[in-house]
Short mmCIF file of C-alpha atoms in Angstrom, two decimals:
data_model
loop_
_atom_site.label_atom_id
_atom_site.label_comp_id
_atom_site.label_asym_id
_atom_site.label_seq_id
_atom_site.Cartn_x
_atom_site.Cartn_y
_atom_site.Cartn_z
CA MET A 1 -5.82 -2.54 -36.84
CA THR A 2 -2.51 -1.70 -35.18
CA THR A 3 -2.06 0.09 -31.88
CA HIS A 4 -0.09 3.06 -33.15
CA PRO A 5 -2.01 6.35 -33.33
CA VAL A 6 -1.93 8.91 -36.09
CA SER A 7 -0.76 12.10 -34.45
CA PRO A 8 -0.47 15.59 -35.94
CA ASN A 9 2.69 17.61 -35.69
CA THR A 10 2.97 20.40 -33.10
CA VAL A 11 5.50 23.15 -32.40
CA LEU A 12 6.88 21.31 -29.36
CA ALA A 13 6.93 17.88 -30.97
CA ASN A 14 8.73 19.30 -34.00
CA ALA A 15 11.51 20.63 -31.75
CA LEU A 16 12.20 17.24 -30.14
CA HIS A 17 13.51 13.82 -31.03
CA HIS A 18 12.20 12.27 -27.79
CA ALA A 19 9.60 13.43 -25.27
CA GLU A 20 12.14 13.47 -22.45
CA ASP A 21 14.27 15.96 -24.41
CA VAL A 22 12.27 18.73 -22.68
CA LEU A 23 14.20 17.91 -19.48
CA THR A 24 17.67 18.03 -21.05
CA PRO A 25 18.24 21.78 -20.46
CA ARG A 26 17.58 21.32 -16.73
CA VAL A 27 19.99 18.40 -16.45
CA LEU A 28 22.74 20.24 -18.34
CA ALA A 29 22.26 23.59 -16.56
CA ALA A 30 23.02 22.10 -13.15
CA PRO A 31 24.08 18.45 -13.49
CA PRO A 32 22.42 16.54 -10.64
CA GLU A 33 23.62 13.52 -8.75
CA ARG A 34 20.22 11.85 -9.08
CA ILE A 35 16.74 12.49 -10.48
CA VAL A 36 13.44 12.00 -8.64
CA LEU A 37 10.18 11.87 -10.59
CA VAL A 38 7.39 13.19 -8.35
CA VAL A 39 3.82 12.14 -9.13
CA GLY A 40 0.83 12.92 -6.91
CA THR A 41 -2.68 11.51 -6.82
CA GLN A 42 -5.72 12.31 -4.73
CA ILE A 43 -6.66 9.30 -2.63
CA ASN A 44 -10.40 9.46 -3.22
CA GLY A 45 -11.30 6.00 -4.42
CA ALA A 46 -10.20 3.52 -7.06
CA PRO A 47 -7.90 4.97 -9.75
CA HIS A 48 -9.06 5.34 -13.35
CA ILE A 49 -6.95 4.92 -16.46
CA GLY A 50 -5.73 8.52 -16.47
CA THR A 51 -4.20 8.05 -13.03
CA SER A 52 -2.53 4.78 -14.03
CA LEU A 53 -1.21 6.36 -17.22
CA VAL A 54 0.54 9.24 -15.44
CA GLN A 55 1.93 6.94 -12.74
CA SER A 56 3.32 4.41 -15.20
CA LEU A 57 4.75 7.17 -17.38
CA ALA A 58 6.69 8.40 -14.35
CA PHE A 59 8.39 5.00 -14.10
CA ALA A 60 8.99 4.79 -17.86
CA ILE A 61 10.50 8.29 -18.05
CA ALA A 62 12.64 7.52 -14.99
CA ALA A 63 14.07 4.50 -16.81
CA ARG A 64 14.81 6.57 -19.91
CA LEU A 65 16.51 9.34 -17.93
CA ARG A 66 18.58 6.76 -16.03
CA ASP A 67 19.82 5.18 -19.25
CA ARG A 68 20.34 8.46 -21.07
CA PHE A 69 22.27 10.38 -18.41
CA ASP A 70 23.67 7.44 -16.44
CA LEU A 71 22.14 8.77 -13.24
CA PRO A 72 20.22 7.01 -10.48
CA THR A 73 16.51 7.76 -10.73
CA GLU A 74 13.57 7.19 -8.42
CA VAL A 75 9.79 7.67 -8.40
CA LEU A 76 8.18 9.44 -5.44
CA PHE A 77 4.43 8.91 -5.18
CA SER A 78 2.56 11.58 -3.19
CA ALA A 79 -0.69 10.16 -1.87
CA LEU A 80 -2.87 13.23 -1.36
CA ASP A 81 -5.03 12.22 1.59
CA ASN A 82 -6.40 15.75 2.02
CA ALA A 83 -9.03 15.11 -0.65
CA PRO A 84 -12.58 15.78 0.66
CA TYR A 85 -14.19 12.69 2.19
CA GLU A 86 -17.45 14.37 3.20
CA LEU A 87 -18.96 17.84 2.84
CA SER A 88 -21.45 19.73 4.94
CA ALA A 89 -22.81 23.26 5.41
CA ASP A 90 -23.60 25.31 8.46
CA PRO A 91 -27.38 25.99 8.21
CA ALA A 92 -26.99 29.19 10.26
CA THR A 93 -24.24 30.86 8.22
CA GLY A 94 -24.13 28.97 4.92
CA HIS A 95 -20.39 28.36 5.28
CA ARG A 96 -19.29 25.08 3.72
CA TYR A 97 -17.14 22.57 5.54
CA GLN A 98 -15.17 19.50 4.58
CA ARG A 99 -13.65 16.53 6.33
CA ALA A 100 -10.68 15.10 4.46
CA TYR A 101 -9.73 11.45 4.07
CA ALA A 102 -6.88 11.93 6.54
CA GLN A 103 -9.24 13.01 9.31
CA ALA A 104 -12.12 10.69 8.41
CA LEU A 105 -10.15 7.46 8.02
CA GLY A 106 -7.03 7.85 10.12
CA GLY A 107 -3.45 6.80 9.42
CA GLN A 108 -3.77 3.02 9.38
CA ALA A 109 -6.88 2.95 7.20
CA LEU A 110 -5.20 5.33 4.74
CA ALA A 111 -2.07 3.20 4.62
CA ASP A 112 -4.25 0.16 3.92
CA LEU A 113 -6.08 2.08 1.17
CA VAL A 114 -2.87 3.09 -0.58
CA THR A 115 -1.50 -0.45 -0.25
CA ALA A 116 -4.65 -1.94 -1.76
CA LEU A 117 -5.26 0.53 -4.59
CA TYR A 118 -1.80 1.67 -5.70
CA GLN A 119 1.05 -0.39 -4.28
CA PRO A 120 0.50 -3.49 -6.47
CA LEU A 121 0.92 -1.48 -9.70
CA PHE A 122 3.94 0.42 -8.33
CA THR A 123 5.59 -2.84 -7.31
CA ALA A 124 4.98 -4.38 -10.74
CA LEU A 125 6.34 -1.32 -12.57
CA SER A 126 9.32 -1.02 -10.23
CA ARG A 127 10.31 -4.65 -10.73
CA ARG A 128 9.74 -4.55 -14.48
CA LEU A 129 11.87 -1.43 -15.07
CA GLY A 130 14.31 -1.63 -12.16
CA ILE A 131 13.27 1.80 -10.84
CA PRO A 132 13.01 2.18 -7.04
CA HIS A 133 10.03 4.02 -5.63
CA ARG A 134 8.69 5.28 -2.35
CA VAL A 135 5.27 6.42 -1.16
CA GLU A 136 4.62 9.49 0.97
CA THR A 137 1.17 10.61 2.12
CA TYR A 138 0.35 14.27 2.36
CA THR A 139 -0.08 13.69 6.10
CA GLN A 140 3.58 12.70 6.28
CA GLN A 141 4.68 15.49 3.95
CA GLN A 142 2.96 18.33 5.82
CA ALA A 143 4.25 17.01 9.16
CA GLY A 144 7.85 17.11 7.95
CA GLU A 145 10.06 19.79 9.47
CA HIS A 146 11.41 21.01 6.12
CA PHE A 147 7.89 21.41 4.65
CA ARG A 148 6.72 23.35 7.73
CA ARG A 149 9.78 25.57 7.85
CA THR A 150 9.26 26.34 4.16
CA TRP A 151 5.65 27.33 4.87
CA LEU A 152 6.67 29.50 7.83
CA ARG A 153 9.38 31.24 5.78
CA LEU A 154 6.85 31.84 3.00
CA LEU A 155 4.23 33.54 5.21
CA PRO A 156 5.88 37.01 5.34
CA ARG A 157 6.12 36.99 1.52
CA LEU A 158 2.74 35.43 0.78
CA ASP A 159 1.16 38.80 0.00
CA ALA A 160 3.31 38.98 -3.15
CA ALA A 161 2.00 35.65 -4.39
CA ARG A 162 -1.57 35.52 -3.13
CA TRP A 163 -3.27 36.77 -6.31
CA TRP A 164 -1.43 34.14 -8.36
CA LEU A 165 -2.53 31.40 -5.94
CA ALA A 166 -6.11 32.67 -5.71
CA PRO A 167 -6.83 34.96 -8.69
CA SER A 168 -10.54 35.35 -7.83
CA THR A 169 -10.23 36.31 -4.16
CA GLY A 170 -6.57 36.88 -3.33
CA ILE A 171 -6.96 34.54 -0.35
CA PRO A 172 -5.03 31.25 -0.65
CA HIS A 173 -6.98 28.68 1.32
CA LEU A 174 -5.38 27.37 4.51
CA ARG A 175 -7.56 24.78 6.22
CA ILE A 176 -6.70 23.76 9.77
CA PRO A 177 -9.00 20.88 10.80
CA CYS A 178 -10.66 21.26 14.18
CA PRO A 179 -8.34 19.63 16.74
CA HIS A 180 -11.21 18.45 18.95
CA PRO A 181 -10.90 14.64 19.34
CA GLY A 182 -12.88 12.83 16.65
CA CYS A 183 -13.79 16.01 14.76
CA GLY A 184 -11.46 17.17 11.98
CA TRP A 185 -13.94 19.43 10.14
CA ALA A 186 -12.53 22.54 8.46
CA GLU A 187 -14.12 25.46 6.65
CA LYS A 188 -13.77 24.58 2.96
CA GLN A 189 -13.08 28.09 1.65
CA ALA A 190 -11.37 29.17 4.90
CA GLU A 191 -13.28 32.47 4.90
CA ARG A 192 -12.89 32.95 8.66
CA THR A 193 -9.41 31.46 9.03
CA ARG A 194 -6.71 33.90 10.09
CA VAL A 195 -2.98 33.21 10.44
CA HIS A 196 -0.10 35.33 11.70
CA LEU A 197 3.51 34.71 12.69
CA THR A 198 4.21 34.96 16.40
CA ASP A 199 7.94 34.54 15.80
CA ARG A 200 10.23 32.96 13.19
CA GLU A 201 9.46 29.50 14.51
CA ALA A 202 5.70 29.62 15.03
CA ALA A 203 2.41 30.80 13.55
CA GLN A 204 -0.94 31.08 15.28
CA VAL A 205 -4.09 30.13 13.39
CA ALA A 206 -7.65 31.10 14.33
CA ALA A 207 -10.54 29.27 12.65
CA VAL A 208 -14.16 28.24 13.14
CA CYS A 209 -15.46 24.66 13.41
CA LEU A 210 -18.83 23.42 12.21
CA HIS A 211 -19.52 21.75 15.56
CA HIS A 212 -17.21 23.36 18.12
CA GLY A 213 -17.11 27.03 17.18
CA SER A 214 -13.99 29.18 17.27
CA TYR A 215 -10.61 27.64 18.01
CA ARG A 216 -6.96 28.65 17.98
CA THR A 217 -3.89 26.56 17.42
CA THR A 218 -0.17 26.98 16.84
CA VAL A 219 1.96 25.60 14.01
CA THR A 220 5.69 25.07 14.54
CA PRO A 221 8.39 23.34 12.47
CA THR A 222 8.12 20.18 14.54
CA GLY A 223 4.56 20.24 15.83
CA GLY A 224 1.05 21.56 15.56
CA VAL A 225 -2.04 20.50 13.69
CA TYR A 226 -2.58 19.32 10.14
CA LEU A 227 -1.77 21.93 7.45
CA ASP A 228 -4.35 21.45 4.71
CA LEU A 229 -3.39 23.82 1.89
CA ALA A 230 -5.52 24.37 -1.22
CA THR A 231 -4.16 22.80 -4.40
CA LEU A 232 -2.11 25.67 -5.88
CA TYR A 233 -0.92 26.77 -2.43
CA ARG A 234 0.14 23.21 -1.52
CA ASN A 235 2.03 22.79 -4.78
CA MET A 236 3.83 26.09 -4.27
CA VAL A 237 5.04 25.09 -0.80
CA LYS A 238 5.99 21.58 -1.94
CA GLU A 239 7.91 22.82 -4.97
CA LEU A 240 9.56 25.60 -2.97
CA ALA A 241 10.71 22.97 -0.48
CA LEU A 242 12.16 20.87 -3.32
CA SER A 243 13.90 23.80 -5.04
CA SER A 244 16.93 23.84 -2.71
CA PRO A 245 19.98 22.46 -4.55
CA HIS A 246 21.05 19.25 -2.82
CA GLY A 247 22.29 17.35 -5.87
CA THR A 248 18.79 16.11 -6.70
CA LEU A 249 16.69 17.21 -9.66
CA HIS A 250 13.00 16.83 -8.85
CA VAL A 251 10.74 16.50 -11.88
CA MET A 252 7.02 17.09 -11.37
CA VAL A 253 5.08 14.58 -13.47
CA LYS A 254 1.51 15.76 -14.03
CA GLY A 255 -1.48 15.15 -16.24
CA GLY A 256 -2.08 17.51 -19.14
CA ASP A 257 -4.90 19.26 -17.26
CA TRP A 258 -2.22 20.82 -15.01
CA VAL A 259 -0.66 22.91 -17.78
CA PHE A 260 -2.68 26.03 -16.98
CA GLY A 261 -2.52 25.65 -13.19
CA ALA A 262 1.27 25.20 -13.24
CA HIS A 263 1.56 28.60 -14.92
CA LEU A 264 0.00 30.20 -11.83
CA VAL A 265 2.26 28.24 -9.47
CA ASP A 266 5.35 29.35 -11.40
CA LYS A 267 4.24 32.98 -11.26
CA ALA A 268 3.67 32.66 -7.50
CA LEU A 269 7.14 31.15 -7.03
CA GLN A 270 8.70 33.98 -9.03
CA ALA A 271 6.72 36.52 -6.99
CA VAL A 272 8.39 35.32 -3.78
CA GLY A 273 11.87 35.47 -5.26
CA LEU A 274 12.69 32.34 -7.29
CA THR A 275 14.48 32.83 -10.59
CA ARG A 276 13.46 31.01 -13.77
CA GLY A 277 16.33 28.59 -13.29
CA GLN A 278 15.04 27.68 -9.82
CA LEU A 279 11.52 26.85 -10.95
CA PRO A 280 10.71 23.14 -10.79
CA ALA A 281 11.17 20.91 -13.81
CA ARG A 282 7.86 19.56 -15.06
CA LEU A 283 6.64 16.94 -17.51
CA PHE A 284 3.00 17.05 -18.61
CA CYS A 285 1.61 13.69 -19.69
CA PRO A 286 -1.11 12.93 -22.24
CA GLN A 287 -4.61 13.62 -20.93
CA VAL A 288 -7.44 11.08 -21.22
CA VAL A 289 -10.63 12.81 -22.38
CA THR A 290 -14.21 12.00 -23.29
CA GLU A 291 -15.68 12.33 -26.77
CA THR A 292 -16.53 15.99 -25.94
CA GLY A 293 -12.88 16.75 -25.20
CA ALA A 294 -13.44 17.07 -21.44
CA LYS A 295 -11.08 15.36 -19.00
CA LEU A 296 -12.28 11.86 -18.07
CA SER A 297 -13.87 12.40 -14.63
CA LYS A 298 -15.02 9.50 -12.50
CA SER A 299 -16.62 11.99 -10.10
CA LEU A 300 -18.92 13.45 -12.76
CA ILE A 301 -19.83 9.98 -14.02
CA HIS A 302 -20.54 8.67 -10.52
CA GLU A 303 -22.67 11.74 -9.80
CA GLY A 304 -24.70 11.09 -12.94
CA ARG A 305 -23.65 14.37 -14.53
CA ALA A 306 -21.76 12.71 -17.37
CA PRO A 307 -22.09 9.30 -19.05
CA LEU A 308 -19.39 6.69 -19.37
CA PRO A 309 -17.73 7.58 -22.69
CA PHE A 310 -19.02 5.66 -25.70
CA GLY A 311 -16.90 2.59 -26.37
CA ALA A 312 -15.14 2.77 -23.00
CA ALA A 313 -14.99 -0.37 -20.87
CA ASP A 314 -15.77 -0.23 -17.15
CA TRP A 315 -12.13 -0.91 -16.20
CA LEU A 316 -11.13 2.45 -17.69
CA LEU A 317 -13.05 4.13 -14.86
CA ASP A 318 -12.10 1.60 -12.16
CA THR A 319 -8.83 -0.13 -12.94
CA ARG A 320 -9.60 -2.87 -10.40
CA GLN A 321 -11.95 -4.28 -13.03
CA TRP A 322 -9.14 -4.94 -15.52
CA PRO A 323 -9.74 -8.50 -16.82
CA GLY A 324 -6.37 -9.90 -15.84
CA THR A 325 -3.57 -9.76 -13.30
CA ILE A 326 -1.74 -6.66 -12.08
CA ALA A 327 1.41 -7.89 -13.84
CA GLU A 328 -0.51 -8.15 -17.12
CA TYR A 329 -2.01 -4.69 -16.58
CA ALA A 330 1.47 -3.23 -16.00
CA GLU A 331 2.80 -4.94 -19.15
CA GLN A 332 -0.05 -3.55 -21.27
CA LEU A 333 0.50 -0.08 -19.85
CA LEU A 334 4.20 -0.24 -20.65
CA ALA A 335 3.52 -1.56 -24.15
CA MET A 336 1.18 1.37 -24.78
CA ILE A 337 3.68 3.80 -23.25
CA ASP A 338 6.36 2.44 -25.57
CA THR A 339 4.10 3.64 -28.37
CA LEU A 340 3.44 7.04 -26.80
CA LEU A 341 7.16 7.62 -26.26
CA SER A 342 8.20 6.44 -29.71
CA ASP A 343 7.44 9.86 -31.20
CA PRO A 344 6.92 13.22 -29.43
CA ARG A 345 3.82 13.69 -31.59
CA HIS A 346 2.21 10.80 -29.76
CA PHE A 347 3.15 12.10 -26.32
CA PHE A 348 2.23 15.79 -26.35
CA ARG A 349 -1.47 15.34 -27.09
CA SER A 350 -4.69 14.00 -25.56
CA TYR A 351 -6.42 10.66 -26.12
CA SER A 352 -10.06 9.69 -25.88
CA ALA A 353 -10.89 7.03 -23.31
CA ALA A 354 -12.04 4.75 -26.13
CA GLU A 355 -8.72 5.16 -27.99
CA ILE A 356 -6.74 4.40 -24.83
CA GLY A 357 -8.91 1.31 -24.31
CA ARG A 358 -8.21 0.20 -27.89
CA MET A 359 -4.48 0.71 -27.51
CA MET A 360 -4.43 -1.17 -24.21
CA THR A 361 -6.24 -4.22 -25.59
CA ALA A 362 -5.07 -4.40 -29.21
CA PRO A 363 -2.08 -6.63 -30.04
CA ALA A 364 1.08 -4.77 -29.07
CA THR A 365 3.06 -3.37 -31.98
CA ARG A 366 5.80 -0.80 -32.15
CA SER A 367 4.55 2.64 -33.21
CA VAL A 368 5.32 3.82 -36.71
CA PRO A 369 6.78 7.35 -36.53
CA ALA A 370 4.79 9.99 -38.36
CA PRO A 371 6.29 11.05 -41.69
#
């Protein structure tokens, strides 16, 4: 059996010769000086195959764009250290609280975690394809002056976007961890968090801590506490910050499960004044699913709410268990990606975990384009 899949035709695939053709209109509309592929991952344990697939595709697409448009390209990895590390509830009020990895582990432990779990694969892919990369934690991103100024400028216009960012409640979650030394707990749904601008350069936030009660703090462009924004809200601020034309085209590389969420982010960006041409460029990668069609979720499997998919090896859920070296793992990923990128039909679709496992371990052969 060969590694190439049999993929049906789709409207999008039929309109393309290559998967990266979807980015051509953005490159031609405003020719950039360089292209940065931005890929983010929650730092909440060992990566599974879906994470590795999206990350390695970012490097592979970067290499293709470099060769096609003769432009320098780079991969930016966003390590999302605001993922929940522990959860708790206030027995008196029922309000739920979370403590994120950033607050629970601290900067050095997080850096060590990223270095151990992700850096080896990035280094192997970077060397193999000649694509430079850099790593930025969310802690570093939210502390940056440009990110904070973008958030402050957005606040007066947030009312126009809030129902796109939080369609059920109209309240985009802003979590400000308790600044008490050694604490860091924040109300998960931010029900009692209030924020208002005090001037163009500062916002005051009032919130309630699980252990220390009410507290107030100030956020400025160059200081203040950790800005933990809910997923859609965070992506809106990040992409708004990257929308300024500085000769760089930023391409958001995401898993296929982001297709529906990105629609809401785009509507929110348009609500605060961006035109269609200013919306971020995006590339949605193949999604790894179970036999039921659900996204492969290590959380559900670890919680005992879903079984390991039939025919899936343990390394698909924890890539550290791959039976070989990191260099060999990177080579197998790139061989499989060569197949996925050989025909748009193979790229714009989902794959079962078992099929991905088969393609990763079967003898590498070039895909045969669909007739």
